[in-house]
Amino acid sequence: MLKSMLSMKAINPNQLIISTRTKNKLNDLKAIYPHVEIAKNNCDVAQMSSTLFLCVGTSHVKSVLMEIIDVLHNKKHLITISGGLEIASIEKVFRGKVTKVIPTIISEVQEGVTLICHNSQVK
């Protein structure tokens, strides 16, 4: 999904700070987009960002939220792609802006339908 967003210029690589458990994926991405900033960990990303894309499986959302909760504040905007998790579940941990984005698998070929749902904090 990130590669699609970058290739379609939906996001500027200069504005992107990322972390992941699989560092080799980041090295490959950095080779293609040298201006992407790679953070040491999720807390660094959360601290330096106003909008956070949380792109982990449903079973990992809570652990990542608990990892970054100390650097989150209500002005941050958390966007998740976890289809199996309700926004209300995230709001039990984080009371700020939450958006749920569910892209279709064909989004990787630059077409498709994406479901977007915001909580009441998003204006």
CSV table of C-alpha atoms in Angstrom, one decimal:
chain,number,residue,atom,x,y,z
A,1,MET,CA,0.0,0.0,0.0
A,2,LEU,CA,2.8,2.4,0.8
A,3,LYS,CA,4.6,1.7,-2.4
A,4,SER,CA,1.3,2.4,-4.3
A,5,MET,CA,0.8,5.7,-2.5
A,6,LEU,CA,4.4,6.7,-3.3
A,7,SER,CA,4.3,5.7,-6.9
A,8,MET,CA,1.0,7.6,-7.5
A,9,LYS,CA,2.5,10.6,-5.7
A,10,ALA,CA,-0.3,10.5,-3.1
A,11,ILE,CA,2.3,11.1,-0.5
A,12,ASN,CA,5.6,13.0,-0.7
A,13,PRO,CA,8.6,10.9,0.3
A,14,ASN,CA,10.0,13.9,2.1
A,15,GLN,CA,7.1,13.9,4.5
A,16,LEU,CA,7.3,10.2,5.4
A,17,ILE,CA,8.9,8.7,8.5
A,18,ILE,CA,8.5,5.0,8.8
A,19,SER,CA,9.4,2.0,11.0
A,20,THR,CA,8.7,-1.7,10.7
A,21,ARG,CA,9.8,-5.0,12.3
A,22,THR,CA,11.2,-6.1,8.9
A,23,LYS,CA,14.2,-3.7,8.4
A,24,ASN,CA,15.1,-5.2,5.0
A,25,LYS,CA,11.8,-3.9,3.6
A,26,LEU,CA,12.8,-0.4,4.6
A,27,ASN,CA,16.2,-0.7,3.0
A,28,ASP,CA,14.6,-1.7,-0.3
A,29,LEU,CA,12.1,1.2,-0.1
A,30,LYS,CA,15.0,3.6,0.8
A,31,ALA,CA,16.8,2.6,-2.3
A,32,ILE,CA,13.9,3.6,-4.5
A,33,TYR,CA,12.8,6.6,-2.4
A,34,PRO,CA,16.0,8.0,-0.7
A,35,HIS,CA,14.2,10.9,0.9
A,36,VAL,CA,12.0,8.6,3.1
A,37,GLU,CA,13.1,8.9,6.7
A,38,ILE,CA,13.6,5.6,8.6
A,39,ALA,CA,13.0,5.8,12.3
A,40,LYS,CA,14.6,3.5,14.9
A,41,ASN,CA,11.2,2.5,16.4
A,42,ASN,CA,7.5,3.2,16.5
A,43,CYS,CA,7.8,5.7,19.4
A,44,ASP,CA,10.1,7.9,17.3
A,45,VAL,CA,7.6,7.9,14.4
A,46,ALA,CA,4.7,8.7,16.7
A,47,GLN,CA,6.6,11.5,18.4
A,48,MET,CA,7.7,13.1,15.1
A,49,SER,CA,4.4,12.8,13.2
A,50,SER,CA,1.1,14.5,13.3
A,51,THR,CA,-0.6,11.8,11.2
A,52,LEU,CA,0.2,8.2,11.9
A,53,PHE,CA,-0.7,5.3,9.6
A,54,LEU,CA,-0.9,2.1,11.7
A,55,CYS,CA,-0.5,-0.6,9.2
A,56,VAL,CA,-0.4,-3.8,11.3
A,57,GLY,CA,-2.6,-6.8,11.6
A,58,THR,CA,-5.6,-6.6,13.9
A,59,SER,CA,-3.9,-8.7,16.6
A,60,HIS,CA,-1.0,-6.3,16.8
A,61,VAL,CA,-2.9,-2.9,16.9
A,62,LYS,CA,-3.2,-2.9,20.7
A,63,SER,CA,0.4,-3.7,21.4
A,64,VAL,CA,1.6,-1.0,19.0
A,65,LEU,CA,-0.8,1.5,20.6
A,66,MET,CA,0.5,0.6,24.0
A,67,GLU,CA,4.0,1.0,22.8
A,68,ILE,CA,3.4,4.6,21.5
A,69,ILE,CA,0.7,5.8,23.9
A,70,ASP,CA,3.0,8.0,25.9
A,71,VAL,CA,3.9,10.1,22.9
A,72,LEU,CA,0.3,10.3,21.5
A,73,HIS,CA,-1.8,13.3,22.2
A,74,ASN,CA,-5.2,14.3,21.1
A,75,LYS,CA,-4.0,16.5,18.2
A,76,LYS,CA,-2.4,13.5,16.5
A,77,HIS,CA,-4.5,11.7,13.8
A,78,LEU,CA,-4.3,7.9,13.9
A,79,ILE,CA,-5.2,6.1,10.7
A,80,THR,CA,-5.5,2.3,10.8
A,81,ILE,CA,-6.1,-0.3,8.0
A,82,SER,CA,-7.2,-3.0,10.4
A,83,GLY,CA,-10.5,-4.3,9.0
A,84,GLY,CA,-11.2,-6.5,12.0
A,85,LEU,CA,-11.1,-3.7,14.6
A,86,GLU,CA,-13.8,-1.2,15.4
A,87,ILE,CA,-12.9,2.4,16.0
A,88,ALA,CA,-14.5,2.2,19.4
A,89,SER,CA,-11.9,-0.3,20.4
A,90,ILE,CA,-9.1,2.1,19.5
A,91,GLU,CA,-10.8,4.9,21.3
A,92,LYS,CA,-10.6,2.9,24.6
A,93,VAL,CA,-6.8,3.5,24.3
A,94,PHE,CA,-6.6,6.7,22.3
A,95,ARG,CA,-9.2,9.4,22.4
A,96,GLY,CA,-7.9,11.6,19.6
A,97,LYS,CA,-8.6,11.6,15.9
A,98,VAL,CA,-9.1,8.1,14.4
A,99,THR,CA,-9.7,7.1,10.9
A,100,LYS,CA,-10.2,3.6,9.6
A,101,VAL,CA,-9.2,2.9,6.0
A,102,ILE,CA,-10.0,-0.4,4.3
A,103,PRO,CA,-8.4,-0.6,0.9
A,104,THR,CA,-9.3,-3.3,-1.6
A,105,ILE,CA,-6.6,-5.7,-2.6
A,106,ILE,CA,-6.7,-4.3,-6.1
A,107,SER,CA,-5.5,-1.0,-4.8
A,108,GLU,CA,-2.0,-2.3,-5.5
A,109,VAL,CA,-2.8,-2.0,-9.2
A,110,GLN,CA,-3.8,1.6,-8.7
A,111,GLU,CA,-7.6,1.2,-8.9
A,112,GLY,CA,-10.3,0.0,-6.6
A,113,VAL,CA,-12.6,1.1,-3.8
A,114,THR,CA,-11.5,2.2,-0.4
A,115,LEU,CA,-13.8,2.4,2.7
A,116,ILE,CA,-13.0,5.4,4.9
A,117,CYS,CA,-14.6,6.0,8.3
A,118,HIS,CA,-13.7,8.7,10.8
A,119,ASN,CA,-14.5,9.0,14.5
A,120,SER,CA,-16.3,12.2,15.8
A,121,GLN,CA,-12.9,13.9,16.5
A,122,VAL,CA,-12.1,14.2,12.8
A,123,LYS,CA,-13.5,17.4,11.4
